[in-house]
Every structure is written in structure tokens, then in C-alpha cells.
Coordinates of C-alpha atoms and ligand atoms in Angstrom, one line a residue:
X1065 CA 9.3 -44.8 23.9
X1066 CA 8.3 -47.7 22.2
X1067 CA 4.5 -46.6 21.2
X1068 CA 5.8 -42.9 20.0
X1069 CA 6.4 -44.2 16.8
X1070 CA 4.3 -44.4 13.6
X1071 CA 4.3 -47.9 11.3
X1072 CA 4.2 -47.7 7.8
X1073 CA 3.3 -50.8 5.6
X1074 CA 4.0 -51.3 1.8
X1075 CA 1.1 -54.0 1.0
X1076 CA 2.8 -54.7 -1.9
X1077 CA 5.8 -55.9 -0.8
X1078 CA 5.1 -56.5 2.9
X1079 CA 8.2 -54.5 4.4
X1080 CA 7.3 -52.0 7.3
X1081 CA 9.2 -49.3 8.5
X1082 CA 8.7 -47.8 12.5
X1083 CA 9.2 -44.1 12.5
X1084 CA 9.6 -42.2 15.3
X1085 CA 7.2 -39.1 16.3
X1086 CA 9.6 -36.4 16.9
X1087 CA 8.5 -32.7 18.0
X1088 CA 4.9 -34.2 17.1
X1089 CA 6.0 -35.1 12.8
X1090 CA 7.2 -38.1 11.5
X1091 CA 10.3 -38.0 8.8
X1092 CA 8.9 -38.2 5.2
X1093 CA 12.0 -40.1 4.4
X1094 CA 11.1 -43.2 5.6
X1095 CA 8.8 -43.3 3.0
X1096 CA 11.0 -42.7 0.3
X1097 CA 13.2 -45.5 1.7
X1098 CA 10.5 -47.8 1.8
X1099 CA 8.3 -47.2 -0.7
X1100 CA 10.3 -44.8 -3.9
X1101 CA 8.1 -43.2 -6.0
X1102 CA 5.2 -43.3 -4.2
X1103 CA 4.5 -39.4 -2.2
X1104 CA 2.0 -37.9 0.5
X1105 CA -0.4 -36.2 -1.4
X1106 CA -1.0 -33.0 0.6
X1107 CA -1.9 -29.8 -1.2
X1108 CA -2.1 -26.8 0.7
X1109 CA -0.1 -28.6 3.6
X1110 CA -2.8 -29.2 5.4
X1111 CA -0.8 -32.6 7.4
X1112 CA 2.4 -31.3 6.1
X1113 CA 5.6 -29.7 8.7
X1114 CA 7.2 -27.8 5.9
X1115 CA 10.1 -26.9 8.1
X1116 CA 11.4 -26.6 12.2
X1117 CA 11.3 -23.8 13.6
X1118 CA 12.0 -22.1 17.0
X1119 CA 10.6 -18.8 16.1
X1120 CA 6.7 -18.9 17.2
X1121 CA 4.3 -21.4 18.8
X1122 CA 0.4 -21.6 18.0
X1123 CA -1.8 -23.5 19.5
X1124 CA -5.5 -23.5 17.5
X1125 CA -7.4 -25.4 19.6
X1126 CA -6.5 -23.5 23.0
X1127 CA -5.6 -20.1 21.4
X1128 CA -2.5 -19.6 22.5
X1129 CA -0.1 -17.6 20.3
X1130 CA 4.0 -16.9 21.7
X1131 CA 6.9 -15.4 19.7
X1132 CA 9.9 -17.0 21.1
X1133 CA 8.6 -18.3 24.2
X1134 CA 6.8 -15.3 25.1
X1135 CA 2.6 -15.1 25.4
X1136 CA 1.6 -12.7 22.9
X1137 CA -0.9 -10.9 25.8
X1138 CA 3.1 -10.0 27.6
X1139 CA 4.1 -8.6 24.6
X1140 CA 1.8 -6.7 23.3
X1141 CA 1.3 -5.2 26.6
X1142 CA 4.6 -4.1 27.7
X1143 CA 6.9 -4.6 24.7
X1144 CA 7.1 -2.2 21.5
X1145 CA 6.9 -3.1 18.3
X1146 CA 10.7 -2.8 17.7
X1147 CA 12.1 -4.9 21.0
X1148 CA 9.7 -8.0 19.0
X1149 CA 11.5 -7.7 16.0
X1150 CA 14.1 -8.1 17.5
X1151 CA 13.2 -10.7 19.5
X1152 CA 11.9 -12.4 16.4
X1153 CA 15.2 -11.8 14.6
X1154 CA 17.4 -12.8 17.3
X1155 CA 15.4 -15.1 19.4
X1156 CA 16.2 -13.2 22.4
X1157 CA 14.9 -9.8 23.7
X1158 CA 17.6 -6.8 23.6
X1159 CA 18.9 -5.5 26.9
X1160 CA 18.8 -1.6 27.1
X1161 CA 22.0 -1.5 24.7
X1162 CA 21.1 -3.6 22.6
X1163 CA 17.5 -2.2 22.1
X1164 CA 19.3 1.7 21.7
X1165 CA 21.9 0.6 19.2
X1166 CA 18.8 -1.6 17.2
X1167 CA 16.8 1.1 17.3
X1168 CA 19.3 3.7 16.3
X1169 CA 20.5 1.1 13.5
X1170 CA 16.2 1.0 12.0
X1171 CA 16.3 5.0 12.4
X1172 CA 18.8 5.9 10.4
X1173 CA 18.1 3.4 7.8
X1174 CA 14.3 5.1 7.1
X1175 CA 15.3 6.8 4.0
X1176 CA 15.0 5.4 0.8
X1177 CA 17.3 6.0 -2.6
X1178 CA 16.3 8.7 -4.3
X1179 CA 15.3 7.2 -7.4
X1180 CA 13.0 5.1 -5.8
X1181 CA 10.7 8.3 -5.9
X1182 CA 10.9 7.9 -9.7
X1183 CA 9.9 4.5 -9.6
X1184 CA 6.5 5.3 -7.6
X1185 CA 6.4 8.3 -9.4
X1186 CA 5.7 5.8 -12.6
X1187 CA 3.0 3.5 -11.6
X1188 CA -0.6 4.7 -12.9
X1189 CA -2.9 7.0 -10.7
X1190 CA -5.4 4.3 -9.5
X1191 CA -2.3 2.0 -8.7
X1192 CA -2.9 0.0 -5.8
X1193 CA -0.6 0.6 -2.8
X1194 CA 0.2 -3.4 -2.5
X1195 CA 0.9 -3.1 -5.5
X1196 CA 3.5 -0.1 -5.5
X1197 CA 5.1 -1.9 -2.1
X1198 CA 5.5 -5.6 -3.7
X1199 CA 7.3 -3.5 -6.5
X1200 CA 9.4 -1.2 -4.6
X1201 CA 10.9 -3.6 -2.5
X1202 CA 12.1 -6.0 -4.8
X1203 CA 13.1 -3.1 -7.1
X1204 CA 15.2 -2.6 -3.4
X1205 CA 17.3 -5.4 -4.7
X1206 CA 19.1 -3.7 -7.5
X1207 CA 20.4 -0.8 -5.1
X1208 CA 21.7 -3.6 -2.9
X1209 CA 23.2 -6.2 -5.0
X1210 CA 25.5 -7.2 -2.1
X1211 CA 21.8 -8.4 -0.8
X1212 CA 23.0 -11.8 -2.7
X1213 CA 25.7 -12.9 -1.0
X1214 CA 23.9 -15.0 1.7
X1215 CA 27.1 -16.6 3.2
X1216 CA 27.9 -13.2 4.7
X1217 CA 25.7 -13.2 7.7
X1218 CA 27.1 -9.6 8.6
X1219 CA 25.7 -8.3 5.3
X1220 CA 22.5 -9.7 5.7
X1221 CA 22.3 -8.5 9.0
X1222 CA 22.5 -5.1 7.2
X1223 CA 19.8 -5.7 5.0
X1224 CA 17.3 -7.2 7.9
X1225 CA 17.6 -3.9 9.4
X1226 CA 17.3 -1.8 5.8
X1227 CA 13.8 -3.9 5.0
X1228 CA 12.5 -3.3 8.6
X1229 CA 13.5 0.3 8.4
X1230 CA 12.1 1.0 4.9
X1231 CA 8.9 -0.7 4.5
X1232 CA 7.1 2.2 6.3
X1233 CA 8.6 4.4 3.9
X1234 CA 7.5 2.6 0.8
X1235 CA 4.0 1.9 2.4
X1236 CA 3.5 6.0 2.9
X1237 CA 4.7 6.6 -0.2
X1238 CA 2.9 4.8 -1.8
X1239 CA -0.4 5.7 0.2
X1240 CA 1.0 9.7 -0.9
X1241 CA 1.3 9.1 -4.8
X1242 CA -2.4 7.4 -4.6
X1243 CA -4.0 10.4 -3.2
X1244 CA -1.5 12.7 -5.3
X1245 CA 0.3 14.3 -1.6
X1246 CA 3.7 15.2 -1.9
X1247 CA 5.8 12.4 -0.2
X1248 CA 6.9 12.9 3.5
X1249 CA 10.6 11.9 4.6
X1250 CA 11.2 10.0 7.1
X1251 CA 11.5 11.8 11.3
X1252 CA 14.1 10.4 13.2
X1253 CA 13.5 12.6 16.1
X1254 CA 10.3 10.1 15.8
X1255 CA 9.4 6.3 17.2
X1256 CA 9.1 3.9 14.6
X1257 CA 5.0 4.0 14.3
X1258 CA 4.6 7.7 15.3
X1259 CA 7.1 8.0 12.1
X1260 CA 4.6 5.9 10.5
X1261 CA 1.7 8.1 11.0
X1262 CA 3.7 11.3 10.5
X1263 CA 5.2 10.4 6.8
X1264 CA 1.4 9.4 6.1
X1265 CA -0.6 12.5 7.2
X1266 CA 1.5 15.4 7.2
X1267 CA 0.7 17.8 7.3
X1268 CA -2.7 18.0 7.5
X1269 CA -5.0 18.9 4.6
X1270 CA -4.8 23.0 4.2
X1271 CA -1.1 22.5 5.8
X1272 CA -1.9 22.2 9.2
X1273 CA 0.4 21.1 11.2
X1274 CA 0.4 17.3 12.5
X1275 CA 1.4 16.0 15.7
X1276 CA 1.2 12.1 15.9
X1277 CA -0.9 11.1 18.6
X1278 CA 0.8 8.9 21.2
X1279 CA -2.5 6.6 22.1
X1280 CA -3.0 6.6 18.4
X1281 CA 0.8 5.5 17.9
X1282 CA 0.6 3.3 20.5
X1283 CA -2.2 1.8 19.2
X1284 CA -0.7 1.1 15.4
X1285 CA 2.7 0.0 17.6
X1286 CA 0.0 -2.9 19.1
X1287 CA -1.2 -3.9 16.0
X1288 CA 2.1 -4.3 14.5
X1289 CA 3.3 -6.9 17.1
X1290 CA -0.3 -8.5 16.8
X1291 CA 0.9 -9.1 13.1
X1292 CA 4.6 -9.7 13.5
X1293 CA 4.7 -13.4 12.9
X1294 CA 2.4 -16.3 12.8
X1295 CA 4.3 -19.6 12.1
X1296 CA 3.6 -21.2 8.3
X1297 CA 1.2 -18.9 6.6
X1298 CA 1.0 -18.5 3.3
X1299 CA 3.4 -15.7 3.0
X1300 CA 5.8 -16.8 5.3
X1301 CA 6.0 -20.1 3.0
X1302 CA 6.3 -18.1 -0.1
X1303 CA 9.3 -16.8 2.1
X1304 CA 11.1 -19.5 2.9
X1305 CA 10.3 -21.2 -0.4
X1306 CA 11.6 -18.4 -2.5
X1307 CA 14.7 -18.4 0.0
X1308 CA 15.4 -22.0 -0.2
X1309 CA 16.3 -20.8 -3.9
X1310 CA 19.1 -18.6 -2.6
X1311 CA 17.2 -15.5 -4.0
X1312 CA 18.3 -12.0 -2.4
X1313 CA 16.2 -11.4 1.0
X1314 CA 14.3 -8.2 -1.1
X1315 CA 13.1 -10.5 -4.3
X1316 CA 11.9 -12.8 -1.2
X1317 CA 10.0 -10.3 0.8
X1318 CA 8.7 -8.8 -2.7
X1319 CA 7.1 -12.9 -3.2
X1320 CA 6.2 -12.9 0.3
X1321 CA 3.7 -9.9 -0.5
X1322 CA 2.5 -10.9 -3.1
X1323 CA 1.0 -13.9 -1.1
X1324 CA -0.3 -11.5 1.6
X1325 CA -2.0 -9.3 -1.0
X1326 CA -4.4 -12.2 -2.0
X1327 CA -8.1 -11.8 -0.4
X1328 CA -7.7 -15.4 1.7
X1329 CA -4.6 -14.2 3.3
X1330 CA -3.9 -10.3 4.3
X1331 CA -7.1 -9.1 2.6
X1332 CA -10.2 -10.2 5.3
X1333 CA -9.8 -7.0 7.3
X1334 CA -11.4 -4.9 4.4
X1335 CA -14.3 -7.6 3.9
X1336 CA -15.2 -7.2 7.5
X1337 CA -15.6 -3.5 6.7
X1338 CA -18.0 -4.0 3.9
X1339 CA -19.8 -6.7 5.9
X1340 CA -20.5 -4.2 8.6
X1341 CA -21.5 -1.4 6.5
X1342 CA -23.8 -3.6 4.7
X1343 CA -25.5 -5.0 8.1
X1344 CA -26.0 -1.1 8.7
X1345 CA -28.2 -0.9 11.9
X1346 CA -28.3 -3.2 15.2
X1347 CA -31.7 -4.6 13.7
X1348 CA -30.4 -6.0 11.1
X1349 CA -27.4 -8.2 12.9
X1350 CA -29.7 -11.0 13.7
X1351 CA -31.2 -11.3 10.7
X1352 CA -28.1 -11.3 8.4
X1353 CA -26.8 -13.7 11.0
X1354 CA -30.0 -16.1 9.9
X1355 CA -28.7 -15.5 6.7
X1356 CA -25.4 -16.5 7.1
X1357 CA -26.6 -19.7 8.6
X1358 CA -29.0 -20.6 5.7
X1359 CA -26.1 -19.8 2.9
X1360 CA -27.9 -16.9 1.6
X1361 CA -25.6 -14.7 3.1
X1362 CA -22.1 -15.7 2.8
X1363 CA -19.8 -15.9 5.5
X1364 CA -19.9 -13.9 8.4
X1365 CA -16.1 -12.1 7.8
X1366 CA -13.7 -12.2 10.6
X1367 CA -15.1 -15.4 11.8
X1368 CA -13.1 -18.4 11.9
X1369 CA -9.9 -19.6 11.2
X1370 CA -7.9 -23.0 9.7
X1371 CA -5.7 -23.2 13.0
X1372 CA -7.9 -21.5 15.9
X1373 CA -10.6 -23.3 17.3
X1374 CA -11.0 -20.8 20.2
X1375 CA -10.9 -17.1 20.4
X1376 CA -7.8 -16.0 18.1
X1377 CA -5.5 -14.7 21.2
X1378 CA -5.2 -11.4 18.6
X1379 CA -8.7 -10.3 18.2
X1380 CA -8.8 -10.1 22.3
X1381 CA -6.0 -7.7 21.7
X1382 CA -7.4 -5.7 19.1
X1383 CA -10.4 -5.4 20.6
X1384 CA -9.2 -3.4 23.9
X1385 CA -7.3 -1.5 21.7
X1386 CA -10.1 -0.3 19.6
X1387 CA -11.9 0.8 22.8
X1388 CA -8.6 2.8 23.6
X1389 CA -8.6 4.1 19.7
X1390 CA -12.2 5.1 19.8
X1391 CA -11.7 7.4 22.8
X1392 CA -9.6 9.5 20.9
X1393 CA -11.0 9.5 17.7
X1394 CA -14.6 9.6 18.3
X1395 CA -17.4 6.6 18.2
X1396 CA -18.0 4.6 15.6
X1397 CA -21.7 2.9 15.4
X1398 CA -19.7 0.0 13.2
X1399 CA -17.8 -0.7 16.3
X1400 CA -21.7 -1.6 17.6
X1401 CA -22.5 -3.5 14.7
X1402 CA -19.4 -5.6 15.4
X1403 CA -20.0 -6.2 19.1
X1404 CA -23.4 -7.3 19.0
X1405 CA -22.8 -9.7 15.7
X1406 CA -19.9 -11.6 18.0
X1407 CA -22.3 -11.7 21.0
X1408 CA -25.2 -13.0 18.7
X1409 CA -23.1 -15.8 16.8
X1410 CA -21.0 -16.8 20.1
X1411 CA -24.2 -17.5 21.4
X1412 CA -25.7 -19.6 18.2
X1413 CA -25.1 -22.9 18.1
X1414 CA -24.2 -22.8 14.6
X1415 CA -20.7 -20.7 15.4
X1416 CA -20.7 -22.9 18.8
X1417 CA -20.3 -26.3 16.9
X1418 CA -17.9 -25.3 14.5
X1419 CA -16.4 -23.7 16.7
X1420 CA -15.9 -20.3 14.8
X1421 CA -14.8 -17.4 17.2
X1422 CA -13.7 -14.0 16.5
X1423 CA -9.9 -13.8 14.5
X1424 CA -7.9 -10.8 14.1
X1425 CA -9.5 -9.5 11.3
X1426 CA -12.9 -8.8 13.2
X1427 CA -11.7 -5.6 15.0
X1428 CA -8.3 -4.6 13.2
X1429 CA -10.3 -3.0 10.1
X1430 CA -12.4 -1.0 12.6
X1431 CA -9.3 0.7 14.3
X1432 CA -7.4 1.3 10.9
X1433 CA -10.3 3.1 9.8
X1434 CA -10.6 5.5 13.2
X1435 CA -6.7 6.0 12.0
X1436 CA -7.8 7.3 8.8
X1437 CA -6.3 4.8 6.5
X1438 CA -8.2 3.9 3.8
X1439 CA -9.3 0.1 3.0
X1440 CA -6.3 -0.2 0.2
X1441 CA -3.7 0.5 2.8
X1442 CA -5.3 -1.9 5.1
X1443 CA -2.6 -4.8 3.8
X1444 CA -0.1 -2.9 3.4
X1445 CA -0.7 -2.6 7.1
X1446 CA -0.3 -6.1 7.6
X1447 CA 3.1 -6.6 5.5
X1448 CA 4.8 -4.0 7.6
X1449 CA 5.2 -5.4 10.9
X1450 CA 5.2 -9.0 8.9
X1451 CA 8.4 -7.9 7.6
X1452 CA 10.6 -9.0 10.8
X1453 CA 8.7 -12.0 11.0
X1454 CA 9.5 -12.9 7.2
X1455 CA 12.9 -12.1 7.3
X1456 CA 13.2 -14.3 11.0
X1457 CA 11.9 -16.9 9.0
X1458 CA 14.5 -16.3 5.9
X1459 CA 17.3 -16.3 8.1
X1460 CA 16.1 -19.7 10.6
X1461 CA 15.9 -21.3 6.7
X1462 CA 19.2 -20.0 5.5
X1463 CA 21.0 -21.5 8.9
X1464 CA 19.1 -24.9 8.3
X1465 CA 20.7 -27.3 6.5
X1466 CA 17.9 -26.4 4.1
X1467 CA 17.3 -27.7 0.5
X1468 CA 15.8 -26.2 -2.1
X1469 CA 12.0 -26.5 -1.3
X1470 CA 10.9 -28.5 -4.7
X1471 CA 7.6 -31.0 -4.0
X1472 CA 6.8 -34.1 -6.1
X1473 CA 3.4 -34.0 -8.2
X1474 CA 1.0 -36.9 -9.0
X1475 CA 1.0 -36.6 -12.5
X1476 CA -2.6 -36.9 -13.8
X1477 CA -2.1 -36.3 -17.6
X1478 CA -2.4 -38.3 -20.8
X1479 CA 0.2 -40.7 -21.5
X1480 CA 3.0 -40.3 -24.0
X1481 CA 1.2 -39.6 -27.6
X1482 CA 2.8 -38.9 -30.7
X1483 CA 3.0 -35.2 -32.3
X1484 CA -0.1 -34.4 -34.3
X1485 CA 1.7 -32.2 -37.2
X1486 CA -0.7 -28.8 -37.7
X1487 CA -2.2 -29.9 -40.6
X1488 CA -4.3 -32.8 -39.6
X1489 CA -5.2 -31.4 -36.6
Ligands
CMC1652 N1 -19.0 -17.9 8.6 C1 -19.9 -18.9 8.5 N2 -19.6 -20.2 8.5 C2 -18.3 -20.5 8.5 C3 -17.3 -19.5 8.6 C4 -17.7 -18.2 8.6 N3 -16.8 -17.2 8.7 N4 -16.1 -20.1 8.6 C5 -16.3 -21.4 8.5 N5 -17.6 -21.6 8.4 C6 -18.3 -23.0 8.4 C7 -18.2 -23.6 7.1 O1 -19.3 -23.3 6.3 C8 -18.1 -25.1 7.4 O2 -19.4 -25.5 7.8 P1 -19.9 -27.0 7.3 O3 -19.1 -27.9 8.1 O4 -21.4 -27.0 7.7 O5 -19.7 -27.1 5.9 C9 -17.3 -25.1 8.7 O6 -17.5 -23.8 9.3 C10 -15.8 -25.3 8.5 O7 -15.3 -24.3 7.6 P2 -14.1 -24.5 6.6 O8 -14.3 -23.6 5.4 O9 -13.9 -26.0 6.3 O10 -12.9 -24.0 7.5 P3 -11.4 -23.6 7.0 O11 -10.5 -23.9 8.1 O12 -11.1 -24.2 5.7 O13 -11.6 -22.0 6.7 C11 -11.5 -19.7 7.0 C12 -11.0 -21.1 7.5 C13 -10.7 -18.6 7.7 C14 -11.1 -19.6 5.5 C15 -13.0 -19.5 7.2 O14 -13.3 -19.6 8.5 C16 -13.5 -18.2 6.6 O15 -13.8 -18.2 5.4 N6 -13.7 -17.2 7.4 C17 -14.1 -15.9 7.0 C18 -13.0 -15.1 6.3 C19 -11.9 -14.6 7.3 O16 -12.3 -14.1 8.4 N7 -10.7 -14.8 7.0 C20 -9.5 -14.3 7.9 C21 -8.8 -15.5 8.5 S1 -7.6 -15.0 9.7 C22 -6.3 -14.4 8.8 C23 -5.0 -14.6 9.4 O17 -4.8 -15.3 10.4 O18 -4.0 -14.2 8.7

């Protein structure tokens, strides 16, 4: 249609150039063509389509969040966390074969080299598990060097299914040598989360035994496919970006972490903790709600988000699954804390006109805690499940006719100068 186009005008020369909105962006190229030289200025993407993709749809402003077609509320109701991997992976669900031989394939791929032991083994006491697992994983690579051959799509199949399988293993460990706990192998006789829990906690302390507990399980299973994918964030751009370079997919998820283990990205979870500790008692929500409004107070953590302008489909999730947690575990007055500070600010017109809603860090620190993981853990948490969504990201790039992701820069420098020799500086 004629008016679904965009014009373009060079002042300086006059010439125009029609583009055509397609899937809602318009081709930077048309730029280049008429005007070389002269770039979009965008940092931090915040009008920029880095890429197509097919693999999840978001919608901010009506808070709707599907993987593949499919409304997150389906999925994390009646899927597990391993059928959305898949999903992710392969666009479609599995049928009942193809779910026993995916899950058999992510079983018996749990266990990790031996001498990765050695290499956890080697980091300091106080080491930071996010730490240990952006390591580990792209130490991964040098056990797999067949990892590099990205034209074999059989092979990389292999190592899709070897990351999925593994992460958990390098995220207990890694929790184990923190707390200086022998490390747990994998159970395959165990579901992928119950296996989870089970290389984290057993045995119990004075070698108890430990049973997982399936509400408990099911309940981590949840929050894995609540954090499976998300479209462009910042680690699934570190991703692709690092991809687009060819790099093995283990270096890539290593870069990937890294992104997640900044505070703006997988970090607010832990600050929401804090927050609610700090507020301490139901008296005090209102107030440091005041506060938050006058600046005095910061932000109110777990509040708002760059995409959703509504109720973060995720944080309706979590919070019916933190009900179902804290019936097993026991109450928690923080879950209190937290239900009467999103009543209060959903009914201030502050949060109202800037339209700030709960997102799915208000309630997911609340249920990791009734797990029993401690606030460290609480990104490695987050890079687990993220892990399929990563590597459905790595492989969507890979089949692409993708370039090397390498931006332009407005260089804002001094101008050539000649070389001041040392002396008469
Ligand atoms: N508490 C109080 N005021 C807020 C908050 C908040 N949590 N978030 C935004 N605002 C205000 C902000 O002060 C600004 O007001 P004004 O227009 O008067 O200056 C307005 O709302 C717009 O804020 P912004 O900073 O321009 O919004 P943004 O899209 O750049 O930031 C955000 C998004 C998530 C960084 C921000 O909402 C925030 O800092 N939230 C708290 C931290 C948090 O919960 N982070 C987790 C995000 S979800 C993670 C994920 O999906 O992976």
C-alpha cells in the first residue's frame, strides 16, 4: 500500500528515497544508498531491529509475551520446561517421540568432564557463582573443539543439547565449591529441575537424606520457562553479536553471561530482596513509597520495564507460583511486604502515569529464597533456562544470511594532530 512506506529526504542534495514498512521496520539501506556516510545514531537500540526473528513475540504496551506462537500463560501452565526448549530450538513442540528421545538426549548429557572439577576447584573461596559459570562454560569449548565447525548443523545440534544439559551442572557446582559441599553428580532417574534441586542440596546438612519436592520442582520448572526467552535483551544481543563472529556456540553463551550478570539485566531480583528487607514492616510500605516518589528513596525494585507498559505477563505467573511455593515451605512476611507495596503503587498516580507495573523480578526473588538459594545464585538462576533461548537465537542467526554484526560510530574526537615527541610534552 501506497501510505506504508517511510520517505527519506537528503536536504542537501534534494533526492528522496520511499521505503517500505515491512514487519513494522524500514531497511537501513536505503539510507546508505541515499545518503553514504551519514548513520542513525541509536545507542542502546532503543529504535533499532537488530535482526528478524520468528522465535518470540512481546508486546509492552498490552503485555503479551509468546514463544513461538504460543501465550506464555499456556505454557507455563501445561508445558515443562524441557518441551519449550524445544519448542524454542525447533520452533515446533515435540510429539511424544520426539519429547522422550529430547529428553533422554538432555539426560544423559548432565555430566560434565572430569577436569572441569579442577577448574572450579581453582577459583578463590568467595568466588562468585556467575562468575565460576561464565568461566566454565566457555572453558566448555576446549573439550569440544568440534563446537567450531558451524556448517555442520548435526554437530551443533549436539552441542545445543550438551549446553542445555550441562548448565545445571555448572550452576550446582558452582553453588557447592562456594559453600565448600562436596559436588553432587548428576540423577538421571531425575526430571531436569528435580535434578536441579537434588545436585544442589544433597544431602541435607548432617547427611540427611533429600527427596526433591515435586511442588517445589515444579515450581523452579515454572520459573525456568518464565525465563526461557525474551526477544532482544541484552544478553541475547551479546549472543547473536558474538555469533555473527563465527565464535564456537560455548565462547558465545560464556559472552552472553556475562551480559546477564550485570545489575540492569539478570541482577534486579536480588535488589528487590534487599528493598523488601529494608521496608521491614507493613507500616513502613507507604511511607517508603512517599519516598520513592520524592527521589529520596530510589526506585521502587521490580517496578517497571523499557518494553512493558502493562503488567509483565511473567510477574502474574510468578506470583501464583509463589502462593503454591509458600504452602510448602512456610510464610514469608516479605511476601506481605511485597503485596501491599504493588497494591499501594498500582493505586498511586505516580506508578499509574508512568505506567510502571509489577515485572518479573518483583516475586521471582521471593520464591528462590523459600527454595533456599542464596541471593548469588539468584542469576545463575536466570542463565539457566536462558540457555535454550540463547542458543535459539544463535542458531535463527547462523541460518540468516547474517553478517558480521559491526555498527558505524560518530566519531567525536580531535582531528588529525601531529606526534608530540616525549620530551616536549
Ligand atoms: N520506581 C520509581 N520510578 C520509576 C521506576 C521505578 N522502578 N521505573 C521508572 N520510573 C520512573 C522514572 O523515574 C521516570 O520518571 P520521570 O519521567 O518523572 O523522570 C519514568 O518512570 C520513566 O523511567 P525510565 O528510567 O525512563 O524508564 P526505562 O524504560 O529507561 O527504565 C527500568 C526501565 C526497568 C530500568 C526501570 O523501570 C527501573 O529502573 N526499574 C527498577 C529496576 C528493575 O526492576 N529492573 C528489572 C527490569 S525487568 C528485567 C528483565 O525483563 O529482564
Amino acid at each position: 500500500m501506497a501510505d506504508e512506506t517511510i520517505t527519506i529526504t537528503d536536504n542537501r542534495t534534494g533526492k528522496s528515497v520511499d521505503v517500505p514498512i515491512v514487519n513494522g521496520g524500514i531497511d537501513s539501506g536505503a539510507l546508505r544508498s541515499l545518503a553514504p556516510g551519514v548513520w542513525f545514531h541509536d545507542p542502546a537500540f532503543m529504535t533499532t531491529a537488530a535482526c528478524s526473528s520468528a522465535i518470540t513475540f512481546l508486546d509492552g504496551d498490552a503485555g503479551i509475551l509468546r514463544y513461538r506462537g504460543y501465550p506464555i500463560e499456556q505454557l507455563a501452565e501445561q508445558a515443562s520446561y524441557l518441551e519449550v526448549a524445544y519448542l524454542l530450538l525447533k520452533g515446533e513442540l515435540p510429539d511424544a517421540a520426539q519429547l522422550e528421545q529430547w529428553t533422554h538426549d538432555i539426560t544423559y548429557h548432565t555430566f560434565v568432564h572430569e577436569n572441569v572439577k579442577k577448574f572450579v576447584d581453582g577459583f578463590h573461596y568467595d568466588a562468585h557463582p556467575m562468575g565460576i559459570l561464565a568461566s566454565t562454560v566457555a572453558a566448555l569449548s576446549t573439550f569440544y573443539p568440534e563446537a567450531k565447525n558451524l556448517n555442520d548443523v548435526a554437530c551443533l545440534e549436539k552441542q545445543i543439547v550438551r549446553l542445555v544439559a550441562k548448565m545445571p551442572t555448572l550452576a550446582a557446582f558452582a553453588h557447592r565449591f562456594s559453600v565448600g559441599m562436596p559436588y553432587v553428580y548428576p540423577d538421571n532417574d531425575l526430571p531436569y529441575s528435580a535434578n536441579f534441586l537434588s545436585m544442589m542440596w544433597k544431602p541435607r546438612s548432617g547427611g540427611k537424606a533429600y527427596e526433591v519436592d515435586p511442588v517445589l520442582a515444579k515450581a523452579l520448572d515454572v520459573l525456568f520457562i518464565l525465563h526461557a526467552d525474551h526477544e532482544q535483551n541484552c544478553s541475547t544481543t551479546a549472543m547473536r553479536t558474538v555469533g555473527s563472529a563465527h565464535a564456537d556456540p560455548y565462547s558465545a553463551t560464556a559472552a552472553a553471561c556475562s551480559a546477564l550478570y550485570g545489575p540492569r539485566h539478570g541482577g534486579a531480583n536480588e535488589a528487590v530482596l534487599h528493598m523488601l528487607q529494608d521496608i521491614g514492616t507493613l507500616d513502613n510500605v507507604e511511607p517508603f513509597v512517599q519516598s520513592v516518589k520524592s527521589g529520596s528513596g530510589g526506585r521502587l525494585q521490580g517496578f517497571g520495564h523499557r518494553v512493558y507498559k502493562n503488567y509483565d505477563p511473567r510477574a502474574k505467573l510468578i506470583k501464583r507460583t509463589a502462593e503454591e511455593v509458600f504452602a510448602v515451605t512456610g510464610y514469608n512476611p516479605l511476601l506481605d511486604i511485597a503485596l501491599k507495596l504493588e497494591e499501594v503503587a498500582l493505586q498511586d498516580e505516580y506508578f499509574v502515569s508512568r505506567k510502571l507495573y509489577p515485572n518479573v523480578d518483583f516475586y521471582s526473588g521471593l520464591i528462590y529464597m523459600a527454595l533456599g538459594f542464596p541471593m548469588e545464585m539468584f542469576t545463575v538462576l536466570f542463565a539457566i533456562p536462558r540457555t535454550s533461548g540463547w542458543m535459539a537465537h544463535f542458531m535463527e542467526m547462523l541460518q540468516q544470511e547474517s553478517k558480521i554484526a559491526r555498527p558505524r560510530q560518530l566519531y567525536i574526537g580531535v582531528d588529525e594532530r601531529a606526534y608530540v615527541p616525549l620530551e616536549d610534552r
